[in-house]
Short mmCIF file of C-alpha atoms in Angstrom, two decimals:
data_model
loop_
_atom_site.label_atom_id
_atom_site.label_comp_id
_atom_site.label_asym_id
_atom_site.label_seq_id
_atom_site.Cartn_x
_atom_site.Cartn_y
_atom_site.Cartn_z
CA UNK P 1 0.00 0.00 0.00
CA UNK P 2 1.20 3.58 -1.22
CA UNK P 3 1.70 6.19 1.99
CA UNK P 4 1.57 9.58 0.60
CA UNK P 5 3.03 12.64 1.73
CA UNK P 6 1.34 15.98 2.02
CA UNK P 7 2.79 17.37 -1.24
CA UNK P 8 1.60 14.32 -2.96
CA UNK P 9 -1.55 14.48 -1.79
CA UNK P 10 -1.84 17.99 -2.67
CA UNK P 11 -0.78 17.26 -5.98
CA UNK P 12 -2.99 14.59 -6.39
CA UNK P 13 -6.28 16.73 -5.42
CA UNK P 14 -5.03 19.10 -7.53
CA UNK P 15 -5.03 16.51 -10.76
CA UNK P 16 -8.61 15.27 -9.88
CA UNK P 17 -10.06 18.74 -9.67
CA UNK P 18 -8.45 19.55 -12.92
CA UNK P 19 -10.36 16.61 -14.49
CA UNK P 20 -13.57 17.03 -13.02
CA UNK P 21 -13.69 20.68 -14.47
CA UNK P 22 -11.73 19.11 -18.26
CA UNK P 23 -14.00 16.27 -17.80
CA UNK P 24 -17.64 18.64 -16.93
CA UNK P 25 -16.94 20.36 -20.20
CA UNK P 26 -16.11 17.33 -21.94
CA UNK P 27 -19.35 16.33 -21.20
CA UNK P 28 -21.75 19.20 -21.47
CA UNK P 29 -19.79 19.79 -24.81
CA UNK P 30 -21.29 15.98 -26.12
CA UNK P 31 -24.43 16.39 -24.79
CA UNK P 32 -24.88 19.98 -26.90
CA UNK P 33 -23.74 17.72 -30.54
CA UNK P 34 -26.09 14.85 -29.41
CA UNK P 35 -28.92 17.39 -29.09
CA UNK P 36 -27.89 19.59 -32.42
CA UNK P 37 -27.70 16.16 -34.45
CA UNK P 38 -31.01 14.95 -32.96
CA UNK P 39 -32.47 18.57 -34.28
CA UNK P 40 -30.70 18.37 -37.73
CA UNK P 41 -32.26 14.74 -38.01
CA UNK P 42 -35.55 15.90 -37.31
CA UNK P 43 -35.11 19.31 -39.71
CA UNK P 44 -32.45 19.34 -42.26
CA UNK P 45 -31.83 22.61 -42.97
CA UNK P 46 -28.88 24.96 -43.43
CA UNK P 47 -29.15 26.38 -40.21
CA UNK P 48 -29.37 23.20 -38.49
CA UNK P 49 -27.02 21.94 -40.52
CA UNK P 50 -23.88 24.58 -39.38
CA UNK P 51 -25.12 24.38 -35.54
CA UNK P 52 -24.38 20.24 -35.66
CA UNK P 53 -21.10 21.17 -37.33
CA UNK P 54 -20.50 23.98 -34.73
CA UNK P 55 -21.23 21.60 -31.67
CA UNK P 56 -19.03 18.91 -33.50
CA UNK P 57 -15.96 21.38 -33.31
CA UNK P 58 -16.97 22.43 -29.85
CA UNK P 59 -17.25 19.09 -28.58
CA UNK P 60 -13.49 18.20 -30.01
CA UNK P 61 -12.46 21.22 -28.97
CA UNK P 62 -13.47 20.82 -25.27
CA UNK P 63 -12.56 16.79 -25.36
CA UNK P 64 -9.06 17.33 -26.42
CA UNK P 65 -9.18 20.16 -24.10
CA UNK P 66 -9.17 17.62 -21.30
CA UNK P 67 -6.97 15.23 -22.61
CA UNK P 68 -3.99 18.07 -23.45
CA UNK P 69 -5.18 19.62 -19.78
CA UNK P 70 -5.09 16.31 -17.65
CA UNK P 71 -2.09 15.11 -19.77
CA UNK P 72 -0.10 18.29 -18.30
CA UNK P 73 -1.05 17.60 -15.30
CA UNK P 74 -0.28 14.27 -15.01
CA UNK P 75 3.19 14.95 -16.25
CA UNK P 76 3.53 17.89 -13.96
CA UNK P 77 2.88 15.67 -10.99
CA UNK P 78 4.95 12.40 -11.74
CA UNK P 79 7.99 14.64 -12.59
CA UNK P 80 7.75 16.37 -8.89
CA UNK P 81 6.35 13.42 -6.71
CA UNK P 82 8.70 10.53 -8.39
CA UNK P 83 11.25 10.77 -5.60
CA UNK P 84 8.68 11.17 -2.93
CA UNK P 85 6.70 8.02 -4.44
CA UNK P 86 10.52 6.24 -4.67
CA UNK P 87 10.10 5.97 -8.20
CA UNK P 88 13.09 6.25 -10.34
CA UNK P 89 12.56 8.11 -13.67
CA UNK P 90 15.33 7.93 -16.23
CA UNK P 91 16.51 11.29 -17.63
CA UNK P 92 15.56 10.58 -21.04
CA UNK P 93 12.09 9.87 -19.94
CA UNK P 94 11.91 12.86 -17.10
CA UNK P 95 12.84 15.19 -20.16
CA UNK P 96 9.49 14.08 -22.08
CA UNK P 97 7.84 14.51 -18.63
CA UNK P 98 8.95 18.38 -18.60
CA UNK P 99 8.50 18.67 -22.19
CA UNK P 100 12.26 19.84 -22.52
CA UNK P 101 15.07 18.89 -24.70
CA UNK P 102 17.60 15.61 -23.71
CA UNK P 103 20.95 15.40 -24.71
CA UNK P 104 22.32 12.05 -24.78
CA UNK P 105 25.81 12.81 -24.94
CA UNK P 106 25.69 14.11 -21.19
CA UNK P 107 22.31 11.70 -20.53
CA UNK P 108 20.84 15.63 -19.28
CA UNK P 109 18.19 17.17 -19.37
CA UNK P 110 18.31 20.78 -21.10
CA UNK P 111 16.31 24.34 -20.21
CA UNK P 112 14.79 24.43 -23.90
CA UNK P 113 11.22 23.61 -24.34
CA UNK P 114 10.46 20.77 -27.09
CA UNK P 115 6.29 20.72 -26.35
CA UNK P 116 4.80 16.85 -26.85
CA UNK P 117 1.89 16.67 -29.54
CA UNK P 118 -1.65 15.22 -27.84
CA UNK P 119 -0.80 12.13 -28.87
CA UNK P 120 2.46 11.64 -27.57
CA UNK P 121 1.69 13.94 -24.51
CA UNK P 122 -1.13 11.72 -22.74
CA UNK P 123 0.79 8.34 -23.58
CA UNK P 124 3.07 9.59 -21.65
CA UNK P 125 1.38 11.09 -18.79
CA UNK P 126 -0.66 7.68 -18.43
CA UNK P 127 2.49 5.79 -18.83
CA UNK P 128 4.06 6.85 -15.53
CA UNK P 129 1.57 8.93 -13.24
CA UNK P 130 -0.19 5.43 -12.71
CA UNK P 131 3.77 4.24 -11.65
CA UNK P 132 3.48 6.75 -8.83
CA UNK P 133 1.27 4.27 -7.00
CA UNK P 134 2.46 1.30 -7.75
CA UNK P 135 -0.14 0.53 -10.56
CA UNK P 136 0.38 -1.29 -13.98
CA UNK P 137 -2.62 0.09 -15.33
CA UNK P 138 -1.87 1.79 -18.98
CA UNK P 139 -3.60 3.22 -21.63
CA UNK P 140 -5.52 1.28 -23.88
CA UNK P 141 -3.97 2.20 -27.61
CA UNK P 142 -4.94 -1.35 -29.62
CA UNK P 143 -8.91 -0.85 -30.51
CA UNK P 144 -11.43 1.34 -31.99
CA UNK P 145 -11.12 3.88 -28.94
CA UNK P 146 -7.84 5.10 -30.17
CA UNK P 147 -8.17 4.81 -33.68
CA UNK P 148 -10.83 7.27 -33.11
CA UNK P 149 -8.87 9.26 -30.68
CA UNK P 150 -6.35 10.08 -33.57
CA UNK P 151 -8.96 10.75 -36.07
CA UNK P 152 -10.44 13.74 -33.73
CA UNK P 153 -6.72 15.19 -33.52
CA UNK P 154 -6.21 14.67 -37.31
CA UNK P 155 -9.55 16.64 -37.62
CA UNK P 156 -8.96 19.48 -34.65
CA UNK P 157 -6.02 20.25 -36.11
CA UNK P 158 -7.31 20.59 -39.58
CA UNK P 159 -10.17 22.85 -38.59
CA UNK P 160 -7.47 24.95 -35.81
CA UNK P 161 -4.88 25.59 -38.82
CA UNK P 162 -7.15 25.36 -41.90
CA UNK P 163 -5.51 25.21 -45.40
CA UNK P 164 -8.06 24.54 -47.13
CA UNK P 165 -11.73 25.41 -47.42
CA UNK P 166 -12.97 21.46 -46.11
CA UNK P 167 -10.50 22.14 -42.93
CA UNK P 168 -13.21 23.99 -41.65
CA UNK P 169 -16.48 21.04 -42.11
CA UNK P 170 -16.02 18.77 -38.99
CA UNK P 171 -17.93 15.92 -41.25
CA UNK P 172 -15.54 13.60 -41.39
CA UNK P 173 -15.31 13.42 -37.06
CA UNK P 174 -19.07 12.67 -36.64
CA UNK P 175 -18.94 9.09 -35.97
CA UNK P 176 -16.17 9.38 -33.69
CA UNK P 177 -16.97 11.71 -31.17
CA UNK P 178 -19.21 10.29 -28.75
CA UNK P 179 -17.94 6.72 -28.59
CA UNK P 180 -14.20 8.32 -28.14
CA UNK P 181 -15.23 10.56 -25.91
CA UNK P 182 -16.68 7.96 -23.90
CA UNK P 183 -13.82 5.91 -24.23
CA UNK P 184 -11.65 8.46 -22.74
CA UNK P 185 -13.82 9.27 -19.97
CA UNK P 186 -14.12 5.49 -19.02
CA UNK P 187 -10.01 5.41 -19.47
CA UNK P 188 -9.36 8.15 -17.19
CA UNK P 189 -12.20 6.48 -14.39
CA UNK P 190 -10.65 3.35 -14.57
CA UNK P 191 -7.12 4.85 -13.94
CA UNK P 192 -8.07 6.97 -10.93
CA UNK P 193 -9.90 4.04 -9.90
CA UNK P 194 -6.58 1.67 -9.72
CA UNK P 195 -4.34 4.15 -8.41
CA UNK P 196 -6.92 4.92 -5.73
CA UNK P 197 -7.16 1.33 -4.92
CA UNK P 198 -3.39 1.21 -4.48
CA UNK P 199 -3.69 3.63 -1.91
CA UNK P 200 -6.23 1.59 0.28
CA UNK P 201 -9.45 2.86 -0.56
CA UNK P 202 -12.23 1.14 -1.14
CA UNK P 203 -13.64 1.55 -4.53
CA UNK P 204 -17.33 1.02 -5.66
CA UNK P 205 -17.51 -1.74 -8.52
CA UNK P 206 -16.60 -0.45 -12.11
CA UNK P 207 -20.49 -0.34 -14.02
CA UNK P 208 -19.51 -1.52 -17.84
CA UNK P 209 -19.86 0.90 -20.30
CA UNK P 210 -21.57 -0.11 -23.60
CA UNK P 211 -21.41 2.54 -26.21
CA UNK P 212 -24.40 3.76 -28.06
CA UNK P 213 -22.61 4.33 -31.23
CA UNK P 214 -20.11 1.47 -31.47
CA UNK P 215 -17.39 3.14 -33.98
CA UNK P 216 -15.35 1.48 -36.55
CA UNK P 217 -12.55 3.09 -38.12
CA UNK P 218 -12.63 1.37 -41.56
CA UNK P 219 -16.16 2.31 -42.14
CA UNK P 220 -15.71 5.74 -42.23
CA UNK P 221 -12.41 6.50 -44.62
CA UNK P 222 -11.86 9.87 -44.99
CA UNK P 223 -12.20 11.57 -48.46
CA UNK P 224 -10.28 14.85 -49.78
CA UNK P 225 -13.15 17.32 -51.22
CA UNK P 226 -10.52 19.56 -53.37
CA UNK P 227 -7.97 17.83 -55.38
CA UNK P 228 -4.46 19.28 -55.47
CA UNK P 229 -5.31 19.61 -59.31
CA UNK P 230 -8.52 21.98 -57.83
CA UNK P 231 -6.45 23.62 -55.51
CA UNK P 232 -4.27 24.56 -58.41
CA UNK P 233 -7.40 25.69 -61.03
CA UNK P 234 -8.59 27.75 -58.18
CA UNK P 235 -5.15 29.56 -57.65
CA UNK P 236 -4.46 30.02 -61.52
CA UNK P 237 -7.48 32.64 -61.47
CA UNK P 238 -7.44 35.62 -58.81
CA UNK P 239 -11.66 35.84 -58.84
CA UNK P 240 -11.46 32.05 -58.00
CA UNK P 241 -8.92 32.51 -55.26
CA UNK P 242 -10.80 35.46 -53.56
CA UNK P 243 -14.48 33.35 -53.82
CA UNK P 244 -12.62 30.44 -52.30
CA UNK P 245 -11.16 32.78 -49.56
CA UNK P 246 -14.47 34.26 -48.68
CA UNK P 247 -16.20 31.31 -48.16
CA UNK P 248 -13.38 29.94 -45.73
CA UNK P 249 -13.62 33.81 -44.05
CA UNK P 250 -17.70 33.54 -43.98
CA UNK P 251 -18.15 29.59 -42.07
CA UNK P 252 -15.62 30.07 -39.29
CA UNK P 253 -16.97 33.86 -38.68
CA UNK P 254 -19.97 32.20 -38.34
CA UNK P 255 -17.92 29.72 -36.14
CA UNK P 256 -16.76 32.28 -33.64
CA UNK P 257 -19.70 34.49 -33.50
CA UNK P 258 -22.06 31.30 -32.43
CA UNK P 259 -19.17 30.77 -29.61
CA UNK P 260 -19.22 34.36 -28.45
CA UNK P 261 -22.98 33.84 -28.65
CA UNK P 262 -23.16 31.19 -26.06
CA UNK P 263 -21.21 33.52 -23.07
CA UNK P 264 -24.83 34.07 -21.65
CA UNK P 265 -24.55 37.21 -19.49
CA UNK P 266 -27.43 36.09 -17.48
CA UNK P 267 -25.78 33.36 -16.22
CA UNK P 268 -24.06 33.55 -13.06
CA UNK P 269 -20.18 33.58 -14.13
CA UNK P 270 -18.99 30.85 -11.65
CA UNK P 271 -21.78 28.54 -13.27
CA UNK P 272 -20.36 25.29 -15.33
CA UNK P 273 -22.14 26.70 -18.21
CA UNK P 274 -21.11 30.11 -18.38
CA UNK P 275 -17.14 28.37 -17.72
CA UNK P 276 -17.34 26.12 -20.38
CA UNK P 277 -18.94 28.46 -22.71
CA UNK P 278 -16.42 30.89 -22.15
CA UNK P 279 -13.41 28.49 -22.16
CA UNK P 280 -14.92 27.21 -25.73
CA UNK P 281 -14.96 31.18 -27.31
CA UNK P 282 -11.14 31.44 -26.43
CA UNK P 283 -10.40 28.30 -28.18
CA UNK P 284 -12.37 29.11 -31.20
CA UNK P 285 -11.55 32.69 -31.80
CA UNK P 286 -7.72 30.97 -32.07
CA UNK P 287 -9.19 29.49 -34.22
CA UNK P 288 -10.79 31.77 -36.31
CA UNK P 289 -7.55 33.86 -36.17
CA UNK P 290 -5.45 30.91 -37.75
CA UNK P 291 -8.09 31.08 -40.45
CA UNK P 292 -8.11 34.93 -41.25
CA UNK P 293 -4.24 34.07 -41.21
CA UNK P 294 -4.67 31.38 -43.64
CA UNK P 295 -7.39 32.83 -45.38
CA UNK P 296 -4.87 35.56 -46.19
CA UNK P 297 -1.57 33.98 -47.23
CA UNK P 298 -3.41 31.06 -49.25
CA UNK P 299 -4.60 34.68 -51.27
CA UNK P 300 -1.13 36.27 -50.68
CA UNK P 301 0.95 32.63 -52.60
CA UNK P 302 -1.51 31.95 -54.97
CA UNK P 303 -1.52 36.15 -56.56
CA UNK P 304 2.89 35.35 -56.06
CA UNK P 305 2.50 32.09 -58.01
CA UNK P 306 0.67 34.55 -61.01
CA UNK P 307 3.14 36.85 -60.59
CA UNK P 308 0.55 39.38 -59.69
CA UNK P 309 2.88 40.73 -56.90
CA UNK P 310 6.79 39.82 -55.33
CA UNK P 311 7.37 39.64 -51.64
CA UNK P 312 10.27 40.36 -50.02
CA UNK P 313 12.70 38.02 -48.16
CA UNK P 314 11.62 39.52 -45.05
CA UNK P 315 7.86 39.91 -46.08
CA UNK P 316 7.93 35.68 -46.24
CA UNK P 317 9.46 35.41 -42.91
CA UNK P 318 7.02 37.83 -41.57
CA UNK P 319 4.67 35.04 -42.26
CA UNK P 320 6.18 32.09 -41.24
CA UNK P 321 7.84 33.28 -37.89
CA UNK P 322 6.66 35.24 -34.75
CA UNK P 323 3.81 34.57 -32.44
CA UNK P 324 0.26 33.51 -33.59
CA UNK P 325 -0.58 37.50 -33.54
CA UNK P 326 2.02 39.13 -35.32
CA UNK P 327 1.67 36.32 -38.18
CA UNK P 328 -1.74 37.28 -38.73
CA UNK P 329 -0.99 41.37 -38.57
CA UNK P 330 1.67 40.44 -41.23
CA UNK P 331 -0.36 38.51 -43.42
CA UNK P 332 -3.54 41.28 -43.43
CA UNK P 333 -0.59 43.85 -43.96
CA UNK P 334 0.61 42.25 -47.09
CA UNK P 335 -3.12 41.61 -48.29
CA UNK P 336 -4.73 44.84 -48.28
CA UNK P 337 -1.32 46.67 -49.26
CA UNK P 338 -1.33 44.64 -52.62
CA UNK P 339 -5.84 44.23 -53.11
CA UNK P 340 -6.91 46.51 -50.49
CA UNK P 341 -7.11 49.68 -48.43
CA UNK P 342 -3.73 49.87 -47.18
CA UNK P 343 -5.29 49.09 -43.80
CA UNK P 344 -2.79 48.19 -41.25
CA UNK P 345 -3.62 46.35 -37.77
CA UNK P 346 -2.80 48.11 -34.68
CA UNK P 347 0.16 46.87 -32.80
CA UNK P 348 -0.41 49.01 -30.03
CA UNK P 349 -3.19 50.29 -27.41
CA UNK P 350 -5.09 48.52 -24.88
CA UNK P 351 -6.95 46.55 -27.88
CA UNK P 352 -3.83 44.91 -28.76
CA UNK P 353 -2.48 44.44 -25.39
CA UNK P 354 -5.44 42.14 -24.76
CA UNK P 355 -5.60 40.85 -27.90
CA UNK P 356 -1.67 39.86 -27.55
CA UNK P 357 -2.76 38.76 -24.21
CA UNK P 358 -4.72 36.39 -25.10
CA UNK P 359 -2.74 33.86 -26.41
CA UNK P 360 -1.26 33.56 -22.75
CA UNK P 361 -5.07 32.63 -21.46
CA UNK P 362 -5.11 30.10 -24.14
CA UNK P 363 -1.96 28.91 -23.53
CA UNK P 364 -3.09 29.13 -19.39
CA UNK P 365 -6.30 26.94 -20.21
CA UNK P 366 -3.97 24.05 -22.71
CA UNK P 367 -1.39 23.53 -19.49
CA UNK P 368 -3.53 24.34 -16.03
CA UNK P 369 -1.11 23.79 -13.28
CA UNK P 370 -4.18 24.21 -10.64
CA UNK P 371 -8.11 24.53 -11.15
CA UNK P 372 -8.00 28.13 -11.10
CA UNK P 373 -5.84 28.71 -13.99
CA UNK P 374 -9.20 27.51 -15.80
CA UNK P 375 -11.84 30.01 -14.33
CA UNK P 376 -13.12 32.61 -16.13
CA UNK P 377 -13.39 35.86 -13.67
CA UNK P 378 -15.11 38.57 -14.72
CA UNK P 379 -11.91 40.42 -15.48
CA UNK P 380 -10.53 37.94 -17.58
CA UNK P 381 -13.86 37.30 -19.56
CA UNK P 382 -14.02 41.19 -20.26
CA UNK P 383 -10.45 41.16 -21.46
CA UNK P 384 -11.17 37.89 -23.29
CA UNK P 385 -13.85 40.04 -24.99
CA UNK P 386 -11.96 43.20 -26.04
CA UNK P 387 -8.81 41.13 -27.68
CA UNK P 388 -12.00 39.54 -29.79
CA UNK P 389 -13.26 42.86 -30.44
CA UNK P 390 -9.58 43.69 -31.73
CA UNK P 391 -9.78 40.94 -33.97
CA UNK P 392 -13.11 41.71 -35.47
CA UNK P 393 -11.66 45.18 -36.21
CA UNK P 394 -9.03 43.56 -38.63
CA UNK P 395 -11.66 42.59 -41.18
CA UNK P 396 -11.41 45.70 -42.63
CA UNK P 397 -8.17 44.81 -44.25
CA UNK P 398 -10.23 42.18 -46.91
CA UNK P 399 -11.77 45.25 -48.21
CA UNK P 400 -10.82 44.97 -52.23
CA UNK P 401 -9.30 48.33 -53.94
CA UNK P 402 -11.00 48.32 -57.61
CA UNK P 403 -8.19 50.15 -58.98
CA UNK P 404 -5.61 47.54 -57.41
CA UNK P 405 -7.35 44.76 -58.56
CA UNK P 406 -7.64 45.99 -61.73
CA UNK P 407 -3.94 46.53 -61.73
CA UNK P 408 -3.36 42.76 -60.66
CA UNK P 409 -4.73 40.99 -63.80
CA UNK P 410 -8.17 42.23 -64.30
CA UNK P 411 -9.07 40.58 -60.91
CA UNK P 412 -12.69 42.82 -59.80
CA UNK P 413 -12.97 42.72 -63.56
CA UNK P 414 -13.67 38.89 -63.56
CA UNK P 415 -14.96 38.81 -60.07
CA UNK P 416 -17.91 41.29 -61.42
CA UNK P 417 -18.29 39.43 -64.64
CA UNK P 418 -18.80 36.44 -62.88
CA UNK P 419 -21.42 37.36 -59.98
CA UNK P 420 -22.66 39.39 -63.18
CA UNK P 421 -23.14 35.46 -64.76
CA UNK P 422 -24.13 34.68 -61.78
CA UNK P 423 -27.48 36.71 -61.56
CA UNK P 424 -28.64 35.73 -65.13
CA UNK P 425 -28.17 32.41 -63.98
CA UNK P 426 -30.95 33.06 -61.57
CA UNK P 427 -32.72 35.29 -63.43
CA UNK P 428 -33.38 32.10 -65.81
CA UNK P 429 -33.81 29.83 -63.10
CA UNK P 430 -36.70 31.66 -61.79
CA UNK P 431 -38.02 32.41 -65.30
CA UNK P 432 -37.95 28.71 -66.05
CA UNK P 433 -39.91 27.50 -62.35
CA UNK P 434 -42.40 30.31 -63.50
CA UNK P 435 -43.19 28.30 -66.54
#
């Protein structure tokens, strides 16, 4: 039987407090989808429709939430409790723990960062917090659970750093999310559950969990919408590029405003809702701004492959380097300098102090070292709000010129022609369901 000592009992009430609140919005996140595909099933519509999609990147969003959260904190704790627990940790392995570099010529552990993917991170973290106890107990990576567990990271991080228009439709994660979030959940109960019984409590019986969407990877391959040989006939014309742009601009607006939309004022702010809804609008307003970012440079490379314009050496750094924040000023910059109205983001004020700030509360909610570092307080929701405000502000730079664009190719000149196509088009299609 494990005897712990009072910082590793701290540390472990400090891990299970961090997954109840992870594991809370894990779940109220699932039960939204389950309710927004019930509605779509009963209503198929277009508005129905985007909120299923919506919930489906909320609920990944929040899941892997608690796995990146927990994982962090499960590292956090078996790196600083292994001596306490008498467990011996080899450098190589401590050095994944910390998420720093190793160097094996000295077998030492260096100051520089080198962060562990989701993946990675939580095999890890399950791999020797369980240790701490004595337990054998490890991760289950060799069924359908997993499988699906790597198809909801393949598809967060499409839809967080979107390329490409389809990035941003969830589709392809709908038969995967409830049965791995469940999956997970059971996972993480059953390992808490062993490590608790190592410690000499008595634990109720484990109830068996059967899934009410058994998932199967191999039913559900996943298909590419646009064709590198359609990604290249869209970037050969500008009108096509800028219509392609817009429409990946318009469905993750539409994203973030739905997300901003659930903060419910009237809630009290310590509620579970209000928390969770709040937590979920910082995560997708990242992503939003990776997709204004992208958005803007697939515009930027495609108008460089014409030879419409010529960046500099330090223009394509610009885009490629720096924080999150000064990628996407750059990228804007370059876009409405060359197509727009020379409008240029602030990079100073109290705007862009919170909207710089930001990134830190993201980063705050991806690593919590206690449960507070995930509350909301009413100062750092209204702060929150004002670096989204900032961001809203920068859609002014996707404002065309007409005389630029003219000047680049006859670019407005085909976009009119073809919305001018467009119209006849439905001018005769309503002549035609008249007759």
């Amino acid at each position: 039987m494990v005897k712990l000592g009072r910082e590793f009992q701290k540390n472990f009430r400090t891990v299970t407090a961090i997954n109840d609140i992870l594991q809370e919005d894990s779940s109220l996140a699932l039960r939204h989808f389950h309710d927004a595909v019930v509605k779509f099933n009963g209503d198929q519509n277009q508005e129905n429709g985007e909120a299923a999609e919506f919930f489906a990147k909320a609920s990944i969003r929040a899941f892997l939430g608690h796995v990146d959260g927990i994982g962090f904190a499960l590292r956090r704790v078996a790196a600083q409790c292994a001596d306490e627990a008498g467990l011996s940790i080899p450098p190589k392995k401590l050095a994944e723990l910390k998420e720093r570099r190793y160097d094996p010529a000295t077998d030492s552990i260096l100051g520089e960062e080198k962060r562990l993917f989701t993946e990675a991170s939580i095999k890890v973290a399950i791999t020797w917090f369980p240790k701490l106890f004595g337990s054998d107990f490890r991760l289950d990576t060799d069924g359908e659970g997993w499988r699906g567990f790597k198809r909801l990271i393949r598809v967060r991080n499409d839809f967080t750093h979107p390329k490409r228009l389809e990035h941003l439709f969830p589709v392809a994660a709908f038969p995967a999310i409830q049965p791995t979030i469940v999956w997970f959940l059971v996972q993480m109960r059953n390992m808490f559950a062993d490590c608790g019984s190592k410690l000499g409590i008595a634990m109720p019986p484990l109830e068996e969990v059967v899934l009410e969407y058994p998932y199967k990877e191999a039913k559900y391959p996943i298909a590419t919408v646009f064709s590198e040989q359609d990604i290249a006939a869209i970037q050969n014309v500008g009108a096509r590029t800028m219509k392609y742009v817009e429409l990946m601009l318009m469905k993750s607006s539409r994203d973030v405003n739905r997300a901003l939309a659930l903060i419910d004022t009237r809630s009290p702010i310590h509620s579970h809702r209000y928390q969770y809804a709040a937590r979920n609008a910082v995560r997708a307003l990242f992503s939003e701004v990776e997709t204004r970012t992208g958005g803007a440079m697939f515009f930027i490379e495609a108008a460089e492959m014409r030879g419409e314009i010529r960046l500099s050496d330090v223009e394509r750094r610009s885009l490629s380097e720096g924080e999150i924040e000064d990628k996407l000023v750059a990228a804007l910059t370059i876009f409405s300098r060359e197509f727009g109205n020379d409008y240029i983001p602030e990079t100073t004020g109290e705007l862009w102090k919170q909207f710089r700030g930001a990134r830190f509360l993201r980063d705050r909610l991806t690593h919590p070292k206690e449960p507070l570092n995930l509350k909301m307080d009413p100062r750092t929701t209204l702060e929150f709000l004002r670096a989204a405000q900032y961001f809203t502000n920068t859609s002014d730079a996707f404002r065309l010129d007409p005389y630029k664009c003219l000047s680049k190719a006859g670019l407005l000149e085909t976009i009119v022609a073809e919305e001018a196509a467009d119209q006849e088009e439905n001018i005769e299609d309503q002549l035609d369901q008249g007759e």
